[in-house]
Tab-separated table of C-alpha atoms in Angstrom:
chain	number	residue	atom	x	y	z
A	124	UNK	CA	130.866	85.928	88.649
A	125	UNK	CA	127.610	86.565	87.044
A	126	UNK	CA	126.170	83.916	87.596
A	127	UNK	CA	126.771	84.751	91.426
A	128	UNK	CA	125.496	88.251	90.899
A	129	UNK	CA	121.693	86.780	89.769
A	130	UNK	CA	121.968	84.491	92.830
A	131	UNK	CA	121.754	87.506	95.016
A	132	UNK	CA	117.969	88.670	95.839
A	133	UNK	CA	116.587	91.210	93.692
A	134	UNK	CA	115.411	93.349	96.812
A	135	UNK	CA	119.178	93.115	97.769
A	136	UNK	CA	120.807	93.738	94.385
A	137	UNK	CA	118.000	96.592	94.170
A	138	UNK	CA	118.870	98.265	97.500
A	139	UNK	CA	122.701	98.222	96.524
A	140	UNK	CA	121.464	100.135	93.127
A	141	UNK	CA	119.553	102.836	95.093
A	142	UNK	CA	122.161	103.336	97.935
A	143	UNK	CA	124.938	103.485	94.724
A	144	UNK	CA	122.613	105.568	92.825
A	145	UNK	CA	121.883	108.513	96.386
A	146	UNK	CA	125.949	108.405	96.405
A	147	UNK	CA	126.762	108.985	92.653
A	148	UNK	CA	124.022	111.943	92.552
A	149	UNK	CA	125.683	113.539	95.673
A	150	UNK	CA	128.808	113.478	93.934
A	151	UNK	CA	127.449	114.283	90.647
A	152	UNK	CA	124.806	117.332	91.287
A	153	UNK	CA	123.517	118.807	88.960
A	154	UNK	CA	125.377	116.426	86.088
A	155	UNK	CA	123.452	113.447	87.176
A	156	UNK	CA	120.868	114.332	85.480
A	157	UNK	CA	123.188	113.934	82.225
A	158	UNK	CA	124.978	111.162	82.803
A	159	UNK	CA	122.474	108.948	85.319
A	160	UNK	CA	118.999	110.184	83.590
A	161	UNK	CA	119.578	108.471	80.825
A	162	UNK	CA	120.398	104.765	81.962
A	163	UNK	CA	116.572	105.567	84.182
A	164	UNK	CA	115.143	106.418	80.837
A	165	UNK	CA	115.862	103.422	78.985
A	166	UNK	CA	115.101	100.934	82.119
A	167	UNK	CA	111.315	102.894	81.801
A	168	UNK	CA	111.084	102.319	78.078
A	169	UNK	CA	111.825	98.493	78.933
A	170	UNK	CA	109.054	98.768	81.310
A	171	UNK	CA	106.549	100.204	79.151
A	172	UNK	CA	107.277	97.832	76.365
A	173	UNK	CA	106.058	95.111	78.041
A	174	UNK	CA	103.083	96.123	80.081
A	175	UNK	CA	100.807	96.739	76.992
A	176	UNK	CA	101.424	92.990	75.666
A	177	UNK	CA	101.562	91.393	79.472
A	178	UNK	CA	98.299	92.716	80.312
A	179	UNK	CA	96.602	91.668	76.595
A	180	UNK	CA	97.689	88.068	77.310
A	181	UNK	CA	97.640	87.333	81.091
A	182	UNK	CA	94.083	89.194	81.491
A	183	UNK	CA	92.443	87.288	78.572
A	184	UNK	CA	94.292	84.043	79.504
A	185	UNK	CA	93.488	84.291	83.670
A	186	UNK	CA	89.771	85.694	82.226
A	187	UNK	CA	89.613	82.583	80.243
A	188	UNK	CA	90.614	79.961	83.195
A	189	UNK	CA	88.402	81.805	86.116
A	190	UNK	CA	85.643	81.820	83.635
A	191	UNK	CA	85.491	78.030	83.990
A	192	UNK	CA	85.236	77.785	87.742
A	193	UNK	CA	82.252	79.570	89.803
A	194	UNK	CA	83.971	81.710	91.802
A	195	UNK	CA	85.593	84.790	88.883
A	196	UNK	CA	82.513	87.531	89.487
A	197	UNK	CA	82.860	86.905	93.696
A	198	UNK	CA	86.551	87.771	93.217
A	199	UNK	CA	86.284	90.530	91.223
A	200	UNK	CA	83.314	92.156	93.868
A	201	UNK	CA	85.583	90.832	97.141
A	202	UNK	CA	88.598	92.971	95.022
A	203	UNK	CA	86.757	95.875	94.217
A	204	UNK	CA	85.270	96.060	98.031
A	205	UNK	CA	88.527	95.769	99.679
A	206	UNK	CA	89.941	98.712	97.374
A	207	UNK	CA	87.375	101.124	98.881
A	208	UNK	CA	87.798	99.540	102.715
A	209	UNK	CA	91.860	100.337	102.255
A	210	UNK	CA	91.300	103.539	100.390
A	211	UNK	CA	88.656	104.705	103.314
A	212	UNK	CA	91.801	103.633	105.999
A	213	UNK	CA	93.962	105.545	103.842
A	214	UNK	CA	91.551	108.835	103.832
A	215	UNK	CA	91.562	108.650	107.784
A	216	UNK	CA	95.069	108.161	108.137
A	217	UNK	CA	95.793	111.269	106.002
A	218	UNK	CA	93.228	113.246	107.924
A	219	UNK	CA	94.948	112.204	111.246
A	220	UNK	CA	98.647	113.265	110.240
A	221	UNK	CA	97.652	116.047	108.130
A	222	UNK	CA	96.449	117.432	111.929
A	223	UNK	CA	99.063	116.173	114.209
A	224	UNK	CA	101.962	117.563	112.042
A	225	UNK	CA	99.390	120.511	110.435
A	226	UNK	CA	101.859	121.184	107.904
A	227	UNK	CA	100.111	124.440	106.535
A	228	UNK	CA	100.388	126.251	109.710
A	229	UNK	CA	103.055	129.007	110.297
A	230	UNK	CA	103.309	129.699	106.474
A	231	UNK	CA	103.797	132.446	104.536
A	232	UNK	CA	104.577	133.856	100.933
A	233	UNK	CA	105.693	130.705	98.883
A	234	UNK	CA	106.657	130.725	96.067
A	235	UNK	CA	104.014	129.596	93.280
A	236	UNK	CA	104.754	126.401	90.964
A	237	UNK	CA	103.652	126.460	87.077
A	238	UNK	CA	100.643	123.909	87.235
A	239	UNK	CA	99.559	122.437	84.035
A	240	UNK	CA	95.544	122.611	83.212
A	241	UNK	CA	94.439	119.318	83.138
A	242	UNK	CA	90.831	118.686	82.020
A	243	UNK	CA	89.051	116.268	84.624
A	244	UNK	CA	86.679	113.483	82.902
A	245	UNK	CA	82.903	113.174	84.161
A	246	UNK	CA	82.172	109.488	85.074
A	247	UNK	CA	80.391	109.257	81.981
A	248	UNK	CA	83.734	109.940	80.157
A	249	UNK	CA	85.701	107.707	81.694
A	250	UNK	CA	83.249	104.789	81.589
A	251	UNK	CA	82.766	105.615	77.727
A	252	UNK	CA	86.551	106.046	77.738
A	253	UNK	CA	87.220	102.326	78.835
A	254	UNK	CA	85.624	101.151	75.573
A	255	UNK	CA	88.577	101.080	73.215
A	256	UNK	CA	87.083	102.309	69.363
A	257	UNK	CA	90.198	100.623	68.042
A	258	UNK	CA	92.005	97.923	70.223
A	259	UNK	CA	95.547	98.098	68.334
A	260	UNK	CA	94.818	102.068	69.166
A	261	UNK	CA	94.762	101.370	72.740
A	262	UNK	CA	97.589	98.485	73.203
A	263	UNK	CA	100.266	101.308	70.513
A	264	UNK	CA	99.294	103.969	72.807
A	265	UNK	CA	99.311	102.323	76.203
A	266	UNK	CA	95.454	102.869	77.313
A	267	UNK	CA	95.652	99.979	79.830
A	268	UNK	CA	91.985	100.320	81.137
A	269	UNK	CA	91.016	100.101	77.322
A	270	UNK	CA	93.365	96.940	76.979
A	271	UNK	CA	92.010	95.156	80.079
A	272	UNK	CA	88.530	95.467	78.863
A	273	UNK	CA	89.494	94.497	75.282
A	274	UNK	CA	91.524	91.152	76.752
A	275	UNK	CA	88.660	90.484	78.949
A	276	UNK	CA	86.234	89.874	75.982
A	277	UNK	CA	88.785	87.594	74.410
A	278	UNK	CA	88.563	85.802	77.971
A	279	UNK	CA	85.049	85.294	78.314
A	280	UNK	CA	84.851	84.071	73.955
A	281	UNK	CA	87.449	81.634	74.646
A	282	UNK	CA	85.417	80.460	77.770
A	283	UNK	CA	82.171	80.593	75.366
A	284	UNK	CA	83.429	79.016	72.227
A	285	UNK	CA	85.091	76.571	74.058
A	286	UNK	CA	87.046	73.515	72.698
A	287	UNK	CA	86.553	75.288	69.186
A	288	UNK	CA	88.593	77.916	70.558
A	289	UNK	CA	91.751	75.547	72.013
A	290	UNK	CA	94.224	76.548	68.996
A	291	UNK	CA	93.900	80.314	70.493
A	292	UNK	CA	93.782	79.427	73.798
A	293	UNK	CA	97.005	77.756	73.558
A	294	UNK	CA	98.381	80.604	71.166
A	295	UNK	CA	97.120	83.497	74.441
A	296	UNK	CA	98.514	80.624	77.056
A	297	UNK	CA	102.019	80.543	75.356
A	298	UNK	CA	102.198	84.306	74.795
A	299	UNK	CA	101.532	84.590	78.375
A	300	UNK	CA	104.427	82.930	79.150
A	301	UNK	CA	106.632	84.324	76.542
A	302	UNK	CA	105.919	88.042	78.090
A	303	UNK	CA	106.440	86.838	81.530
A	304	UNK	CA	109.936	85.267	80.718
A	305	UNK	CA	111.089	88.366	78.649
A	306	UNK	CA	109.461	90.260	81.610
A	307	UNK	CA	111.879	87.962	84.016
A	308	UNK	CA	114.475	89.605	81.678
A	309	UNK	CA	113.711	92.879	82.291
A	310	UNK	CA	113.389	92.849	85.982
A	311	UNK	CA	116.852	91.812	86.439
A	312	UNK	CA	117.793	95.107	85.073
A	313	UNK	CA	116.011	96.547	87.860
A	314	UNK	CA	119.225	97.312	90.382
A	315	UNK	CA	120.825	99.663	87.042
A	316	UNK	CA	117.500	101.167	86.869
A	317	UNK	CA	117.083	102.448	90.011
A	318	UNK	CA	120.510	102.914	90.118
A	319	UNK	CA	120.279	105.844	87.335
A	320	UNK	CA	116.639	106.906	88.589
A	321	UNK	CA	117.753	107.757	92.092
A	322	UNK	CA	121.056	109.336	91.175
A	323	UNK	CA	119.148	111.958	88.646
A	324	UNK	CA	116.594	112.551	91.376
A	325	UNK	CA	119.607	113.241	94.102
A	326	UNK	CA	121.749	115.010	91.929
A	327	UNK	CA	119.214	117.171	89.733
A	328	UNK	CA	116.628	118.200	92.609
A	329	UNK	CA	116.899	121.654	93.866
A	330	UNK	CA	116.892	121.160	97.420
A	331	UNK	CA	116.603	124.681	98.363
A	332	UNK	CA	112.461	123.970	97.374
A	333	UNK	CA	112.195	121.445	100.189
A	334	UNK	CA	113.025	123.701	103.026
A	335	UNK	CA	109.721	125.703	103.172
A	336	UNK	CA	107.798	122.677	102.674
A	337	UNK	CA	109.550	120.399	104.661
A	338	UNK	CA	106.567	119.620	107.153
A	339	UNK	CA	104.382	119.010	104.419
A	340	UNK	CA	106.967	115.982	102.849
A	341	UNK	CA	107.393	114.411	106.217
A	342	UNK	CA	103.439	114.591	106.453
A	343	UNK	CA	103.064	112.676	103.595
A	344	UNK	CA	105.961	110.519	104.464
A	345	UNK	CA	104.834	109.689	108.120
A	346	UNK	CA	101.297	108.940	107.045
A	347	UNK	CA	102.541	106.280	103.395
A	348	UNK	CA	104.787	104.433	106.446
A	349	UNK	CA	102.106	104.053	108.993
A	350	UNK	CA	99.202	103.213	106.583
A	351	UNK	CA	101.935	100.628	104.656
A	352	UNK	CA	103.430	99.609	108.001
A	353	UNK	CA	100.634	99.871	110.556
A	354	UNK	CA	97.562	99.866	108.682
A	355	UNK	CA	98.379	96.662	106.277
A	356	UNK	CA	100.337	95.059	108.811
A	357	UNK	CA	97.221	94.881	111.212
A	358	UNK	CA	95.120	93.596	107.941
A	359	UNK	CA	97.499	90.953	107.353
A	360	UNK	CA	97.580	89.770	110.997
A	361	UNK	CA	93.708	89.652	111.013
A	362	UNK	CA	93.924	87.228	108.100
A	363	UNK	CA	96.448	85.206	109.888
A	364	UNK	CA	99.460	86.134	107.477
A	365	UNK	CA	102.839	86.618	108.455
A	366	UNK	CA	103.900	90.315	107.971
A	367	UNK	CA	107.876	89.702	107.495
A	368	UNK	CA	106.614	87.196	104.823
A	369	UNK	CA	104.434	89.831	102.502
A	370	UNK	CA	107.021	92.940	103.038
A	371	UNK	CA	109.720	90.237	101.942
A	372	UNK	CA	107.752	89.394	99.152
A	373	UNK	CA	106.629	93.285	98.118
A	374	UNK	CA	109.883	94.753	98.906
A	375	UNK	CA	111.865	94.200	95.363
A	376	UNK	CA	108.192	96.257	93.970
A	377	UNK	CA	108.131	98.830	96.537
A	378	UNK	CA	111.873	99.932	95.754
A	379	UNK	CA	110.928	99.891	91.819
A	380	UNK	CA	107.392	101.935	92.600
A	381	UNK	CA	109.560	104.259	94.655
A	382	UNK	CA	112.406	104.665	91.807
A	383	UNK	CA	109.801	105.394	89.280
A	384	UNK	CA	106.806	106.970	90.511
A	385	UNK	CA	104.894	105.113	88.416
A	386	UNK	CA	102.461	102.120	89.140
A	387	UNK	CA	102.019	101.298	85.558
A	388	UNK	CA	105.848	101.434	84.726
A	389	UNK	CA	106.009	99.105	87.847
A	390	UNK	CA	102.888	96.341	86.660
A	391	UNK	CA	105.341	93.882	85.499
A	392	UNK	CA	107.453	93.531	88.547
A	393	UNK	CA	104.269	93.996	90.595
A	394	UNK	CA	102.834	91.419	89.165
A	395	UNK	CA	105.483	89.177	89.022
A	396	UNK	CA	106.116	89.625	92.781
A	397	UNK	CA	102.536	89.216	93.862
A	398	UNK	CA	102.821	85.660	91.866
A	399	UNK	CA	106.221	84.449	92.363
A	400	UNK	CA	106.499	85.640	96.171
A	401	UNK	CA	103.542	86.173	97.578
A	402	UNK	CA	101.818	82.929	96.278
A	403	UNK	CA	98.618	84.521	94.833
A	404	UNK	CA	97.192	82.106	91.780
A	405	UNK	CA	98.499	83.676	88.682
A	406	UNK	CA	94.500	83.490	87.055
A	407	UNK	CA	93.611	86.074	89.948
A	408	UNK	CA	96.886	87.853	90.430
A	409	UNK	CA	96.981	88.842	86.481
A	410	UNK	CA	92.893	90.560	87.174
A	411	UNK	CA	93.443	91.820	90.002
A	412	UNK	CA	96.979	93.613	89.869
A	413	UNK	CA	96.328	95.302	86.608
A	414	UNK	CA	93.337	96.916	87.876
A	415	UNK	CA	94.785	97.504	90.942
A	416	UNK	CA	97.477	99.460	89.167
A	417	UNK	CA	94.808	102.007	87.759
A	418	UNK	CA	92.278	102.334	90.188
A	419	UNK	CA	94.511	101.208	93.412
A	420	UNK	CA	95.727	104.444	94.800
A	421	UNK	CA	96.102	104.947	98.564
A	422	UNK	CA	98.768	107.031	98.365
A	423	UNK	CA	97.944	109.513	95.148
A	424	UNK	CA	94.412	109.525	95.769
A	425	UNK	CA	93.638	109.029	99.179
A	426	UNK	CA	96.509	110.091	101.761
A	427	UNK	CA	97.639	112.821	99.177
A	428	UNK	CA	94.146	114.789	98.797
A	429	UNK	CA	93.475	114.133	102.375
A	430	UNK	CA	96.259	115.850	103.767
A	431	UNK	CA	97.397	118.590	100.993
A	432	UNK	CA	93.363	119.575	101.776
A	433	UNK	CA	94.280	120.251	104.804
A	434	UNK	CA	97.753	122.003	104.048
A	435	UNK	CA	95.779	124.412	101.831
A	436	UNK	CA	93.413	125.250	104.272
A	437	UNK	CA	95.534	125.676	106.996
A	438	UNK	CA	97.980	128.444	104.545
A	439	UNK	CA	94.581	130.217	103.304
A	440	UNK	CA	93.294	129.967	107.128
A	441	UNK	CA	90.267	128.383	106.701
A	442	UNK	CA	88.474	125.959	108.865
A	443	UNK	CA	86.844	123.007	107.634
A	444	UNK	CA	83.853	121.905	108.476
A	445	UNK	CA	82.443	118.239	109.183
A	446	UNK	CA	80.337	118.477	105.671
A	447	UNK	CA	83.797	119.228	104.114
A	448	UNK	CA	85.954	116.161	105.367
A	449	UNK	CA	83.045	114.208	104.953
A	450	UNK	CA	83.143	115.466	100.887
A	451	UNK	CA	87.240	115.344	100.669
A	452	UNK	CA	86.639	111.391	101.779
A	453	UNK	CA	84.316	110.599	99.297
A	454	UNK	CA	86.127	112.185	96.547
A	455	UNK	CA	88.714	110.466	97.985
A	456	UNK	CA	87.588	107.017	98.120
A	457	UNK	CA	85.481	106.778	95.081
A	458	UNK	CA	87.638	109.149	92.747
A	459	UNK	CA	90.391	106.955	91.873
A	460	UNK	CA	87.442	105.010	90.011
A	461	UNK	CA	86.463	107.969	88.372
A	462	UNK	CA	89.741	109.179	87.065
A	463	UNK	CA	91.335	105.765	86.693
A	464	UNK	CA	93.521	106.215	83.345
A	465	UNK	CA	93.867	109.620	83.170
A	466	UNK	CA	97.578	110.796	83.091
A	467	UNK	CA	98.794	112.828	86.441
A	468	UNK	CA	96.105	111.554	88.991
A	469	UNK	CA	97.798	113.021	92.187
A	470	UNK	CA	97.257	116.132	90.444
A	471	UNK	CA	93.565	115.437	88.767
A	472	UNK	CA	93.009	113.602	91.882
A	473	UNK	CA	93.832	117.095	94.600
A	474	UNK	CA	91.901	119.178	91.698
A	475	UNK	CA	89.207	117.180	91.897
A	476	UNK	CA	89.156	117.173	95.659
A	477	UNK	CA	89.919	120.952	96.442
A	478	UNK	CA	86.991	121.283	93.713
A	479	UNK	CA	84.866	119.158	95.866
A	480	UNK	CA	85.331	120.512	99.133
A	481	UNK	CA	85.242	124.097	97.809
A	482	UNK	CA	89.114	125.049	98.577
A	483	UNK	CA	91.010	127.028	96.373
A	484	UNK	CA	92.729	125.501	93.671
A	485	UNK	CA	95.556	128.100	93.316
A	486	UNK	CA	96.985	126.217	96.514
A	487	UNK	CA	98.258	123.507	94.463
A	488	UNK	CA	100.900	126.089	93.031
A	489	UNK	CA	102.234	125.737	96.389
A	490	UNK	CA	103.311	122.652	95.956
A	491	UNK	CA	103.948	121.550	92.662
A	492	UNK	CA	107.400	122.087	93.431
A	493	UNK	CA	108.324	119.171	95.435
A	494	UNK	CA	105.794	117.041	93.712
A	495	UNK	CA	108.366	114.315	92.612
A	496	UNK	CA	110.092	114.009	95.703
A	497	UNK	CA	106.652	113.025	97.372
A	498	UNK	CA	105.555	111.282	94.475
A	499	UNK	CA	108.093	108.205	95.297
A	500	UNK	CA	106.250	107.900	98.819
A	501	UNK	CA	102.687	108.245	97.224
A	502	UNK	CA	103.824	105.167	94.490
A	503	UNK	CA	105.483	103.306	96.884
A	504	UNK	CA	102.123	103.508	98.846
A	505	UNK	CA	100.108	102.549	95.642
A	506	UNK	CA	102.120	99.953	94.755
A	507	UNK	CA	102.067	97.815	98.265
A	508	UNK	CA	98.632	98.580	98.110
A	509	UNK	CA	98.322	96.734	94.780
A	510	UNK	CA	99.764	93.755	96.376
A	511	UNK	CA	98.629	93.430	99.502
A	512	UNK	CA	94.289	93.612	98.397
A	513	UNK	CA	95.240	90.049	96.057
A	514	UNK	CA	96.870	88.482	98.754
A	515	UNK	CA	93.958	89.570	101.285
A	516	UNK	CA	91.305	88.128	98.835
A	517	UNK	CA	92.828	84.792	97.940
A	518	UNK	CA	93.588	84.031	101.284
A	519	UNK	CA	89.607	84.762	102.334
A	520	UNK	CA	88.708	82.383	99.035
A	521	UNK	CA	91.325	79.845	100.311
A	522	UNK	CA	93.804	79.929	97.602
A	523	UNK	CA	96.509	81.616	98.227
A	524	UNK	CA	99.517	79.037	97.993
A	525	UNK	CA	100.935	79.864	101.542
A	526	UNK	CA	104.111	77.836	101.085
A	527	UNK	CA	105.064	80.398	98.407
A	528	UNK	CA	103.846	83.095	100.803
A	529	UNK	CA	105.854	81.706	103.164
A	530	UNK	CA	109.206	81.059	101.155
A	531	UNK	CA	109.014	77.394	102.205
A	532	UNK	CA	108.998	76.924	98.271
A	533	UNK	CA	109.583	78.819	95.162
A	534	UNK	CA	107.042	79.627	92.434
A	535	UNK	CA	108.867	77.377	88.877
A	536	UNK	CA	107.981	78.932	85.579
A	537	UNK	CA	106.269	76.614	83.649
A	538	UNK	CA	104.678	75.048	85.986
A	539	UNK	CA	101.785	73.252	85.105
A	540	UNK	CA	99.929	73.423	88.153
A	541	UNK	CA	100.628	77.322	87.735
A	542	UNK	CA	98.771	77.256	84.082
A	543	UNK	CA	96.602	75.081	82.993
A	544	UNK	CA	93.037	75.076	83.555
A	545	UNK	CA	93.105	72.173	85.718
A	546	UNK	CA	95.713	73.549	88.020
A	547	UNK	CA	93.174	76.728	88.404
A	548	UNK	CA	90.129	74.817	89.364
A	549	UNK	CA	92.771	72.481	91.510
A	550	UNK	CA	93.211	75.544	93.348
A	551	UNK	CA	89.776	76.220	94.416
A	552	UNK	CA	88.855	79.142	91.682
């Protein structure tokens, strides 16, 4: 019977978990947050145990393999570009539903959230910042910016010492694999996960918050589905990709991003999926997705700002001016990048932007509130996001392994043409 259970599609077995998880916090209330918060904590703290370790070995091992073709620095600069083209999408997408639903208007008297001071890096800071002073530090504490650049020096040595460095190569090759099976592990847990995440959402949110507000949560809500829906479908079509196949492929992340609200607690199944499902080499995929999942953020820093600016200055009945959305874009689209690491970015990220565009920052009060509820939109966002930019750049470099896109085939652990360094140039990187 078990054994049937794992047969089932994780996207399937995961939507049973979150449709079982709204029903037992309706019938719960406010206990679900007893009984169902814990089995959501310890799914996280399977999570986070792998992603320090997964990123260490797949970034120094895919480092190490697209250091020997010619193509590893064009990838990373097509990657980085299409972050800001999807980001600058995002920005205009928030702008255009903030106004057609203009959910500040009409609003009076709310009620004012704590908000937590949170000090907001200088560029400097965080560029210094990705320099790890101690890299056992970074990977006990989590610092995955300081663990990507760490693991891509061990990359490029390997690449430099070369065959003298073949007995660690192997050793980062076969703890690649190890984390990505005991990852495997963890994912099917997934459907309990959500399961318990949900149901203490449901059952412990006071919904009496979300009535004032409620035009500002379907803002953000309408804009995450047309940029994810609209906006990525239309990029995928202009690549001559098959949009059933890549939502098919993202969907078992996009539950898991939405669950958790967090697009590093959701790396590993990202990443898996982008491999596994979506047919992206695993040398590129394990780059690009961990970056993506720190600098990638269409929904927290892009849609959010964009449209909470204009919540803010609709309540304080203000009218911005050109110069102003031109500054709230900006901060936008390059600000992920400058606060990439720092815990709370929706928040640093709308501080940094009200900042920016001279707003007042007393609006986020406002809506601190409901902050989790549209947080699972804004990761969800994120998250497809994270996928989608891989898939867009290996199928421009000819690589992507469209028979996996596809589902004409599945992706076999192990396989050799998967890992080794042949199998990577084989593929055109």
């Amino acid at each position: 019977m078990l054994a049937r259970f794992f047969k089932i599609p994780l996207w399937q077995r995961t939507a049973a978990g979150f449709i079982l998880g709204i029903i037992a916090g309706l019938i719960l209330r406010e206990r679900a947050e007893t009984w169902l918060q814990p089995i959501g904590d310890v799914y996280l703290n399977l999570i986070r145990m792998v992603v320090a370790p997964l990123v260490l070995f797949t970034i120094a091992s895919s480092i190490a393999k697209l250091g020997e073709g010619a193509g590893a620095v064009r990838l990373g600069v097509r990657t980085i570009l299409w972050f800001a083209i999807t980001s600058l999408l995002a920005v205009l997408v928030g702008f255009a539903f903030g106004h057609i639903i203009n959910p500040g208007v009409g609003l009076s008297n709310l009620p004012l959230g704590e908000v937590k001071e949170r000090v907001i890096p200088t560029p400097l800071e965080v560029l210094i910042g990705v320099v790890p002073t101690n890299p056992f530090a970074a990977l006990a504490e989590g610092k995955v910016l300081q663990i990507i650049f760490f693991s891509a020096l061990v990359g490029m040595a390997l690449v430099a010492l070369g065959d003298r460095a073949q007995g660690v190569r192997r050793l980062v090759d076969e703890g690649a694999a190890i984390i990505f099976r005991i990852t495997r592990w963890v994912i099917q847990l997934t459907p309990i996960g959500v399961f318990g995440l949900i149901g203490s959402v449901v059952g412990g949110y006071g919904w009496e918050a979300l009535l004032p507000l409620v035009k500002f949560i379907l803002a953000i809500y309408a804009a995450c589905l047309f940029h994810i829906l609209i906006v990525y479908s239309g990029l995928l079509k202009v690549h001559g990709l098959k949009v059933t196949s890549f939502f098919r492929g993202a969907f078992a992340a996009q539950q898991t991003a939405f669950a958790t609200s967090s697009s590093l607690g959701t790396l590993p199944i990202t990443l898996r999926q982008t491999v596994e499902r979506l047919g992206v080499p695993q040398a590129y995929a394990a780059f690009a997705v961990p970056l993506g999942a720190n600098v990638k953020m269409d929904g927290c820093g892009a849609i959010y700002p964009a449209i909470a600016s204009i919540f803010i200055a609709q309540y304080f009945k203000i009218d911005l001016t050109l110069t102003q959305y031109v500054l709230i874009g900006l901060t936008a689209v390059l600000g992920s990048l400058g606060t990439a690491g720092v815990p709370g970015t929706s928040i640093v990220m709308l501080t940094l932007t009200l900042s920016t565009a001279g707003l007042p920052l007393e609006g986020i009060g406002y809506i601190v509130a409901i902050d989790r509820i549209i947080d699972m939109m804004r990761t969800a966002t994120n998250v497809t996001g994270q996928m989608l930019v891989p898939v867009l750049v290996a199928k421009e470099e000819g690589i992507l392994n469209q028979d996996i896109y596809n589902g004409h085939v599945a992706w076999l652990p192990g396989d050799p043409e998967a890992n080794t360094p042949e199998g990577v140039r084989a593929a055109g990187i």
